[in-house]
Amino acid sequence: MAEDRDMPVIDLQDSGKRAALFERIRRDHSVEIAEDYVELIADLIETNGEARLVDLADLLGVSRPTVNNTIQRLQKEGYVESKPYRSIFLTDKGRAVAEHARQRHHMVLDFLHTIGVPADIAEADAEGLEHHLSEQTLDCLARATEALKKASGHGGNQS
Amino acid sequence: MAEDRDMPVIDLQDSGKRAALFERIRRDHSVEIAEDYVELIADLIETNGEARLVDLADLLGVSRPTVNNTIQRLQKEGYVESKPYRSIFLTDKGRAVAEHARQRHHMVLDFLHTIGVPADIAEADAEGLEHHLSEQTLDCLARATEALKKASGHGGNQS
DNA sequence: TCGCAAACTTAGCATAGGCTAAATTTATAT
DNA sequence: ATATAAATTTAGCCTATGCTAAGTTTGCGA
């Protein structure tokens, strides 16, 4: 009744559900960059005392104007604060996001190391994975990591 | 020597390495959509006998013109073939990508289920995660999944 | 067969993120 | 104190992905 054509076997009635998944992916993309920036700004402030545009550009591997653009967006969205020609600071919102991102990053990394992924590959993959984990999954991942550590811990190392 | 300013504590010498990670992320984005489309086209062909633009649009939750645009890009890049006003087919290259994507999808889903993520959340997260796993990590993930199944299932349902 | 509805395409627009080149501001060093 | 270098911003461009509205084409049913 919902389909006028030839009633395909695939679940087109449920397309709304499936579509929602992809919608989340698209939404996530806009958040990913915010997280990467904010996390990096937090790192820079912690280690350097301040976050300069030029350092962000170098570390992210993009041009200065690109960073400038993004910082202005992040400022509009309330993650960062900065006055013209001055360095960049996090808002409370930004700090919260950075903290959260860092936790996820560490957890993913810990997991990847535990399952035997070489450090450099783990670093690279974590960067991509960390933005796509729900709280639920993060939770389960932590438990699984513990389980695996215990399992391999007192028997020895897995190959 | 490399830094003219005040020699920050963070590893700016190594910014090239870090930048490369983010570069990969950015590159991945353009591939993600291709994979999603191609995977879905394969599904539709398998279940319906053909992949229509209108079904892709419904399932992806985007407008028809958007699908049309993307299909034209994918055609230029050699993943799909289609003549005007006709349905969409995969090239060999497209089929290979679809197969690969599907394998990763199943593996990620299997893993998430194994660590106890509820099915609907697993579906949603898998959609985001599956594009960011290197071969190495995929391999380790498969082994970890087996290990966890064995550990938790040795009284139960494991084949 | 021929009209109408569904499917597809085109046109025109918006936003995000990328770039280079050219201002502009800030900071430094002589 | 001021020229110059470094950092930041502005301007203008590009591509990808999204949208709506308005054409085309296809194909089905009366």
CSV table of C-alpha atoms (C1' of nucleotides) in Angstrom, one decimal:
chain,number,residue,atom,x,y,z
A,1,MET,CA,0.0,0.0,0.0
A,2,ALA,CA,2.9,2.3,0.7
A,3,GLU,CA,4.6,1.4,-2.6
A,4,ASP,CA,3.0,2.0,-6.0
A,5,ARG,CA,5.7,0.3,-8.0
A,6,ASP,CA,6.5,-3.4,-7.7
A,7,MET,CA,6.8,-3.8,-4.0
A,8,PRO,CA,10.5,-4.3,-3.6
A,9,VAL,CA,11.8,-6.9,-1.3
A,10,ILE,CA,14.0,-4.5,0.5
A,11,ASP,CA,12.4,-2.8,3.5
A,12,LEU,CA,11.4,0.5,2.0
A,13,GLN,CA,8.6,1.0,4.5
A,14,ASP,CA,11.4,1.2,7.0
A,15,SER,CA,13.4,3.6,5.0
A,16,GLY,CA,12.8,6.3,7.7
A,17,LYS,CA,14.7,4.2,10.2
A,18,ARG,CA,17.6,3.6,7.8
A,19,ALA,CA,17.6,7.2,6.7
A,20,ALA,CA,18.0,8.3,10.3
A,21,LEU,CA,21.3,6.4,10.5
A,22,PHE,CA,22.8,8.2,7.6
A,23,GLU,CA,21.4,11.5,8.9
A,24,ARG,CA,23.4,10.9,12.1
A,25,ILE,CA,26.5,10.3,10.0
A,26,ARG,CA,26.1,13.5,8.2
A,27,ARG,CA,25.4,15.4,11.4
A,28,ASP,CA,28.4,13.8,13.0
A,29,HIS,CA,30.7,15.2,10.3
A,30,SER,CA,30.0,18.8,11.4
A,31,VAL,CA,30.8,17.8,15.0
A,32,GLU,CA,34.0,15.9,14.2
A,33,ILE,CA,35.9,18.9,13.2
A,34,ALA,CA,34.7,20.8,16.2
A,35,GLU,CA,36.0,18.0,18.4
A,36,ASP,CA,39.3,17.8,16.7
A,37,TYR,CA,39.9,21.5,17.0
A,38,VAL,CA,38.7,21.8,20.5
A,39,GLU,CA,40.8,18.8,21.6
A,40,LEU,CA,43.9,20.2,20.0
A,41,ILE,CA,43.3,23.7,21.5
A,42,ALA,CA,43.1,22.1,24.9
A,43,ASP,CA,46.4,20.3,24.3
A,44,LEU,CA,48.1,23.4,23.2
A,45,ILE,CA,46.8,25.5,26.1
A,46,GLU,CA,48.0,22.8,28.4
A,47,THR,CA,51.4,22.4,27.0
A,48,ASN,CA,52.1,25.9,25.6
A,49,GLY,CA,50.0,28.1,27.8
A,50,GLU,CA,48.2,29.3,24.7
A,51,ALA,CA,46.7,28.2,21.5
A,52,ARG,CA,47.9,30.1,18.4
A,53,LEU,CA,46.2,29.8,15.0
A,54,VAL,CA,49.5,29.1,13.4
A,55,ASP,CA,50.2,26.1,15.6
A,56,LEU,CA,46.7,24.7,15.0
A,57,ALA,CA,47.3,25.1,11.2
A,58,ASP,CA,50.6,23.2,11.4
A,59,LEU,CA,49.2,20.4,13.6
A,60,LEU,CA,46.0,20.0,11.6
A,61,GLY,CA,47.9,20.2,8.3
A,62,VAL,CA,45.6,22.9,6.8
A,63,SER,CA,46.2,26.5,5.9
A,64,ARG,CA,45.9,29.4,8.3
A,65,PRO,CA,42.9,31.0,6.6
A,66,THR,CA,41.1,27.6,6.9
A,67,VAL,CA,41.8,27.5,10.6
A,68,ASN,CA,40.6,31.1,10.9
A,69,ASN,CA,37.3,30.2,9.2
A,70,THR,CA,36.7,27.3,11.4
A,71,ILE,CA,37.6,29.1,14.6
A,72,GLN,CA,35.1,31.8,13.6
A,73,ARG,CA,32.4,29.1,13.2
A,74,LEU,CA,33.4,27.5,16.5
A,75,GLN,CA,33.1,30.9,18.1
A,76,LYS,CA,29.6,31.4,16.7
A,77,GLU,CA,28.7,28.0,18.0
A,78,GLY,CA,30.1,28.8,21.5
A,79,TYR,CA,33.0,26.4,21.7
A,80,VAL,CA,35.9,29.0,21.7
A,81,GLU,CA,36.5,32.6,22.3
A,82,SER,CA,39.1,34.8,20.8
A,83,LYS,CA,39.6,38.5,20.1
A,84,PRO,CA,41.1,39.5,16.7
A,85,TYR,CA,44.8,38.8,16.4
A,86,ARG,CA,44.9,37.2,19.8
A,87,SER,CA,45.2,33.5,20.8
A,88,ILE,CA,42.3,31.2,21.2
A,89,PHE,CA,40.6,30.1,24.4
A,90,LEU,CA,38.0,27.5,25.2
A,91,THR,CA,34.6,28.3,26.6
A,92,ASP,CA,33.1,26.0,29.3
A,93,LYS,CA,31.2,24.2,26.6
A,94,GLY,CA,34.5,23.8,24.6
A,95,ARG,CA,36.3,22.5,27.6
A,96,ALA,CA,33.6,19.9,28.3
A,97,VAL,CA,33.7,18.7,24.7
A,98,ALA,CA,37.5,18.5,24.8
A,99,GLU,CA,37.5,16.5,28.0
A,100,HIS,CA,34.9,14.1,26.6
A,101,ALA,CA,36.8,13.7,23.4
A,102,ARG,CA,40.0,13.0,25.3
A,103,GLN,CA,38.4,10.3,27.3
A,104,ARG,CA,37.0,8.6,24.3
A,105,HIS,CA,40.3,9.0,22.5
A,106,HIS,CA,42.1,7.3,25.4
A,107,MET,CA,39.6,4.5,25.6
A,108,VAL,CA,39.7,3.7,22.0
A,109,LEU,CA,43.5,3.8,22.0
A,110,ASP,CA,43.6,1.5,25.0
A,111,PHE,CA,41.3,-0.9,23.3
A,112,LEU,CA,43.2,-0.9,20.1
A,113,HIS,CA,46.5,-1.5,21.9
A,114,THR,CA,44.9,-4.3,23.9
A,115,ILE,CA,43.7,-6.2,20.8
A,116,GLY,CA,47.2,-5.9,19.4
A,117,VAL,CA,47.1,-3.1,16.9
A,118,PRO,CA,50.5,-1.5,16.4
A,119,ALA,CA,50.9,1.9,18.0
A,120,ASP,CA,51.1,4.0,14.9
A,121,ILE,CA,48.1,2.3,13.2
A,122,ALA,CA,46.2,2.6,16.5
A,123,GLU,CA,46.8,6.3,16.6
A,124,ALA,CA,45.6,6.8,13.1
A,125,ASP,CA,42.5,4.6,13.4
A,126,ALA,CA,41.6,6.1,16.8
A,127,GLU,CA,41.4,9.5,15.2
A,128,GLY,CA,38.7,8.3,12.8
A,129,LEU,CA,36.8,6.0,15.2
A,130,GLU,CA,36.6,8.2,18.3
A,131,HIS,CA,33.9,10.4,16.9
A,132,HIS,CA,31.5,7.6,16.1
A,133,LEU,CA,31.0,5.8,19.4
A,134,SER,CA,27.8,6.2,21.4
A,135,GLU,CA,28.0,6.2,25.2
A,136,GLN,CA,26.5,2.7,25.3
A,137,THR,CA,29.1,1.4,23.0
A,138,LEU,CA,31.9,3.2,24.8
A,139,ASP,CA,30.7,1.5,28.0
A,140,CYS,CA,30.7,-1.9,26.4
A,141,LEU,CA,34.1,-1.2,24.9
A,142,ALA,CA,35.6,-0.4,28.3
A,143,ARG,CA,34.3,-3.7,29.7
A,144,ALA,CA,35.5,-5.7,26.8
A,145,THR,CA,39.0,-4.1,27.1
A,146,GLU,CA,39.1,-5.1,30.7
A,147,ALA,CA,38.0,-8.6,29.9
A,148,LEU,CA,40.6,-9.0,27.2
A,149,LYS,CA,43.3,-7.6,29.4
A,150,LYS,CA,42.4,-10.1,32.1
A,151,ALA,CA,42.2,-13.0,29.7
A,152,SER,CA,45.6,-12.3,28.1
A,153,GLY,CA,47.2,-10.9,31.2
A,154,HIS,CA,47.7,-13.9,33.3
A,155,GLY,CA,48.2,-16.4,30.4
A,156,GLY,CA,50.7,-14.2,28.6
A,157,ASN,CA,50.5,-12.0,25.5
A,158,GLN,CA,48.4,-12.7,22.5
A,159,SER,CA,50.4,-12.8,19.2
B,1,MET,CA,66.3,25.5,15.6
B,2,ALA,CA,63.2,24.7,13.7
B,3,GLU,CA,61.1,27.0,15.8
B,4,ASP,CA,61.7,30.8,15.8
B,5,ARG,CA,59.1,31.6,18.4
B,6,ASP,CA,59.3,30.4,22.0
B,7,MET,CA,59.9,26.7,21.5
B,8,PRO,CA,56.6,25.3,22.7
B,9,VAL,CA,56.5,22.1,24.7
B,10,ILE,CA,54.1,20.4,22.3
B,11,ASP,CA,55.8,18.5,19.5
B,12,LEU,CA,55.6,21.0,16.7
B,13,GLN,CA,58.5,19.4,14.9
B,14,ASP,CA,56.3,16.4,14.5
B,15,SER,CA,53.4,18.3,13.2
B,16,GLY,CA,53.8,16.6,9.9
B,17,LYS,CA,53.0,13.3,11.4
B,18,ARG,CA,50.0,14.5,13.3
B,19,ALA,CA,48.8,16.5,10.3
B,20,ALA,CA,48.9,13.3,8.2
B,21,LEU,CA,46.4,11.7,10.5
B,22,PHE,CA,43.9,14.5,10.0
B,23,GLU,CA,44.6,14.4,6.3
B,24,ARG,CA,43.6,10.8,6.2
B,25,ILE,CA,40.4,11.7,8.0
B,26,ARG,CA,39.5,14.3,5.5
B,27,ARG,CA,40.3,12.0,2.6
B,28,ASP,CA,38.2,9.3,4.2
B,29,HIS,CA,35.1,11.5,4.1
B,30,SER,CA,35.0,11.6,0.4
B,31,VAL,CA,35.2,7.8,0.4
B,32,GLU,CA,32.6,7.2,3.0
B,33,ILE,CA,29.7,8.4,0.9
B,34,ALA,CA,30.9,6.4,-2.0
B,35,GLU,CA,31.0,3.3,0.2
B,36,ASP,CA,27.5,3.9,1.6
B,37,TYR,CA,26.0,4.4,-1.9
B,38,VAL,CA,27.7,1.5,-3.4
B,39,GLU,CA,26.8,-0.8,-0.5
B,40,LEU,CA,23.2,0.3,-0.8
B,41,ILE,CA,23.1,-0.1,-4.5
B,42,ALA,CA,24.5,-3.7,-4.2
B,43,ASP,CA,21.7,-4.4,-1.6
B,44,LEU,CA,19.0,-3.0,-3.9
B,45,ILE,CA,20.2,-4.9,-6.9
B,46,GLU,CA,20.4,-8.1,-4.9
B,47,THR,CA,16.9,-7.8,-3.4
B,48,ASN,CA,15.0,-5.8,-6.1
B,49,GLY,CA,16.9,-6.7,-9.2
B,50,GLU,CA,17.7,-3.1,-9.8
B,51,ALA,CA,18.7,0.1,-8.0
B,52,ARG,CA,16.5,3.1,-8.7
B,53,LEU,CA,17.4,6.6,-7.8
B,54,VAL,CA,14.2,7.1,-5.9
B,55,ASP,CA,14.8,4.1,-3.6
B,56,LEU,CA,18.3,5.3,-2.9
B,57,ALA,CA,17.0,8.7,-2.0
B,58,ASP,CA,14.4,7.2,0.4
B,59,LEU,CA,16.9,4.9,2.1
B,60,LEU,CA,19.6,7.5,2.4
B,61,GLY,CA,17.1,10.1,3.6
B,62,VAL,CA,18.2,12.7,1.0
B,63,SER,CA,16.5,14.3,-1.9
B,64,ARG,CA,16.5,12.9,-5.4
B,65,PRO,CA,18.6,15.6,-6.9
B,66,THR,CA,21.2,15.0,-4.3
B,67,VAL,CA,21.4,11.3,-5.2
B,68,ASN,CA,21.5,12.3,-8.8
B,69,ASN,CA,24.5,14.5,-8.2
B,70,THR,CA,26.4,11.9,-6.2
B,71,ILE,CA,25.7,9.2,-8.7
B,72,GLN,CA,27.2,11.3,-11.4
B,73,ARG,CA,30.3,11.8,-9.3
B,74,LEU,CA,30.5,8.1,-8.6
B,75,GLN,CA,30.1,7.5,-12.3
B,76,LYS,CA,33.0,9.8,-13.1
B,77,GLU,CA,35.0,8.0,-10.5
B,78,GLY,CA,34.2,4.6,-12.0
B,79,TYR,CA,32.1,3.0,-9.3
B,80,VAL,CA,28.8,2.9,-11.1
B,81,GLU,CA,27.2,3.1,-14.5
B,82,SER,CA,23.9,4.4,-15.6
B,83,LYS,CA,22.3,5.8,-18.7
B,84,PRO,CA,20.0,8.8,-18.3
B,85,TYR,CA,16.6,7.9,-16.8
B,86,ARG,CA,17.7,4.3,-16.3
B,87,SER,CA,18.6,2.5,-13.2
B,88,ILE,CA,22.0,2.3,-11.7
B,89,PHE,CA,24.6,-0.5,-12.0
B,90,LEU,CA,27.9,-1.2,-10.3
B,91,THR,CA,31.1,-1.5,-12.2
B,92,ASP,CA,33.6,-4.2,-11.2
B,93,LYS,CA,35.3,-1.6,-9.1
B,94,GLY,CA,32.0,-0.7,-7.5
B,95,ARG,CA,31.2,-4.3,-6.7
B,96,ALA,CA,34.6,-4.8,-5.1
B,97,VAL,CA,34.1,-1.8,-2.9
B,98,ALA,CA,30.6,-3.0,-2.0
B,99,GLU,CA,31.8,-6.4,-1.1
B,100,HIS,CA,34.6,-5.1,1.0
B,101,ALA,CA,32.3,-2.6,2.8
B,102,ARG,CA,29.8,-5.4,3.5
B,103,GLN,CA,32.5,-7.5,5.1
B,104,ARG,CA,33.6,-4.7,7.3
B,105,HIS,CA,30.1,-3.9,8.2
B,106,HIS,CA,29.4,-7.5,9.3
B,107,MET,CA,32.6,-7.7,11.3
B,108,VAL,CA,32.0,-4.5,13.1
B,109,LEU,CA,28.4,-5.5,13.9
B,110,ASP,CA,29.5,-8.9,15.0
B,111,PHE,CA,32.0,-7.4,17.4
B,112,LEU,CA,29.5,-4.9,18.8
B,113,HIS,CA,27.0,-7.6,19.4
B,114,THR,CA,29.6,-9.7,21.1
B,115,ILE,CA,30.6,-6.9,23.5
B,116,GLY,CA,26.9,-6.5,24.4
B,117,VAL,CA,25.8,-3.4,22.5
B,118,PRO,CA,22.0,-3.5,21.9
B,119,ALA,CA,21.2,-4.3,18.2
B,120,ASP,CA,19.8,-0.9,17.2
B,121,ILE,CA,22.6,1.0,18.7
B,122,ALA,CA,25.1,-1.4,17.2
B,123,GLU,CA,23.5,-0.7,13.8
B,124,ALA,CA,23.8,3.0,14.2
B,125,ASP,CA,27.4,3.0,15.5
B,126,ALA,CA,28.6,0.4,12.9
B,127,GLU,CA,27.5,2.8,10.2
B,128,GLY,CA,29.9,5.4,11.5
B,129,LEU,CA,32.7,3.1,12.5
B,130,GLU,CA,33.0,0.8,9.5
B,131,HIS,CA,34.7,3.4,7.3
B,132,HIS,CA,37.6,4.1,9.7
B,133,LEU,CA,39.1,0.7,10.2
B,134,SER,CA,42.4,-0.2,8.7
B,135,GLU,CA,43.0,-3.8,7.5
B,136,GLN,CA,45.3,-4.4,10.4
B,137,THR,CA,42.8,-3.2,12.9
B,138,LEU,CA,40.0,-5.2,11.2
B,139,ASP,CA,42.2,-8.3,11.6
B,140,CYS,CA,42.8,-7.7,15.3
B,141,LEU,CA,39.2,-7.0,15.8
B,142,ALA,CA,38.2,-10.3,14.3
B,143,ARG,CA,40.6,-12.1,16.6
B,144,ALA,CA,39.4,-10.2,19.6
B,145,THR,CA,35.8,-11.0,18.8
B,146,GLU,CA,36.6,-14.7,18.6
B,147,ALA,CA,38.5,-14.5,21.9
B,148,LEU,CA,35.5,-12.8,23.6
B,149,LYS,CA,33.0,-15.2,22.2
B,150,LYS,CA,35.1,-18.1,23.5
B,151,ALA,CA,35.6,-16.5,26.9
B,152,SER,CA,31.9,-15.7,27.5
B,153,GLY,CA,30.4,-18.5,25.6
B,154,HIS,CA,32.3,-21.6,26.6
B,155,GLY,CA,29.2,-23.1,28.2
B,156,GLY,CA,26.8,-21.7,25.6
B,157,ASN,CA,26.1,-21.2,22.0
B,158,GLN,CA,29.5,-21.0,20.4
B,159,SER,CA,30.0,-23.1,17.2
C,1,DT,C1',-3.0,6.4,-28.4
C,2,DC,C1',-2.5,9.7,-25.5
C,3,DG,C1',-2.6,11.9,-21.1
C,4,DC,C1',-1.0,11.9,-16.6
C,5,DA,C1',1.8,10.5,-12.8
C,6,DA,C1',6.1,9.0,-11.4
C,7,DA,C1',10.9,9.1,-12.1
C,8,DC,C1',14.7,11.6,-13.4
C,9,DT,C1',17.4,15.9,-14.6
C,10,DT,C1',18.6,20.7,-14.6
C,11,DA,C1',19.0,25.2,-12.5
C,12,DG,C1',19.9,27.9,-8.9
C,13,DC,C1',21.0,28.5,-4.2
C,14,DA,C1',23.2,27.6,0.6
C,15,DT,C1',26.8,25.9,3.8
C,16,DA,C1',31.1,23.7,5.1
C,17,DG,C1',35.6,23.2,4.3
C,18,DG,C1',39.6,23.6,1.5
C,19,DC,C1',43.0,26.8,-1.1
C,20,DT,C1',46.2,31.1,-2.6
C,21,DA,C1',47.2,35.9,-2.7
C,22,DA,C1',46.9,40.2,-0.7
C,23,DA,C1',45.8,43.2,3.1
C,24,DT,C1',46.4,44.3,8.0
C,25,DT,C1',47.9,44.1,12.7
C,26,DT,C1',51.3,42.8,16.1
C,27,DA,C1',55.8,42.1,17.8
C,28,DT,C1',60.7,42.2,17.4
C,29,DA,C1',65.3,43.7,16.5
C,30,DT,C1',68.5,47.0,15.1
D,1,DA,C1',61.6,54.6,16.6
D,2,DT,C1',60.9,52.4,13.0
D,3,DA,C1',61.6,48.9,9.4
D,4,DT,C1',60.8,44.3,8.9
D,5,DA,C1',59.2,39.8,10.0
D,6,DA,C1',55.6,37.0,11.7
D,7,DA,C1',50.8,36.2,12.7
D,8,DT,C1',46.2,37.0,11.5
D,9,DT,C1',42.4,38.4,8.6
D,10,DT,C1',40.0,39.4,4.2
D,11,DA,C1',38.9,38.5,-0.4
D,12,DG,C1',38.0,35.5,-3.9
D,13,DC,C1',37.9,31.1,-5.7
D,14,DC,C1',37.0,25.8,-5.8
D,15,DT,C1',34.6,21.3,-4.7
D,16,DA,C1',31.3,18.4,-2.2
D,17,DT,C1',27.0,17.8,-0.3
D,18,DG,C1',22.7,19.3,0.7
D,19,DC,C1',18.1,21.7,-0.6
D,20,DT,C1',13.7,23.4,-3.6
D,21,DA,C1',11.4,24.5,-7.7
D,22,DA,C1',10.9,23.8,-12.3
D,23,DG,C1',11.7,21.3,-16.5
D,24,DT,C1',12.0,16.4,-19.2
D,25,DT,C1',11.4,11.7,-20.1
D,26,DT,C1',9.3,7.4,-19.3
D,27,DG,C1',5.8,4.3,-19.0
D,28,DC,C1',1.3,2.9,-17.6
D,29,DG,C1',-3.8,2.8,-17.8
D,30,DA,C1',-8.0,4.4,-19.5
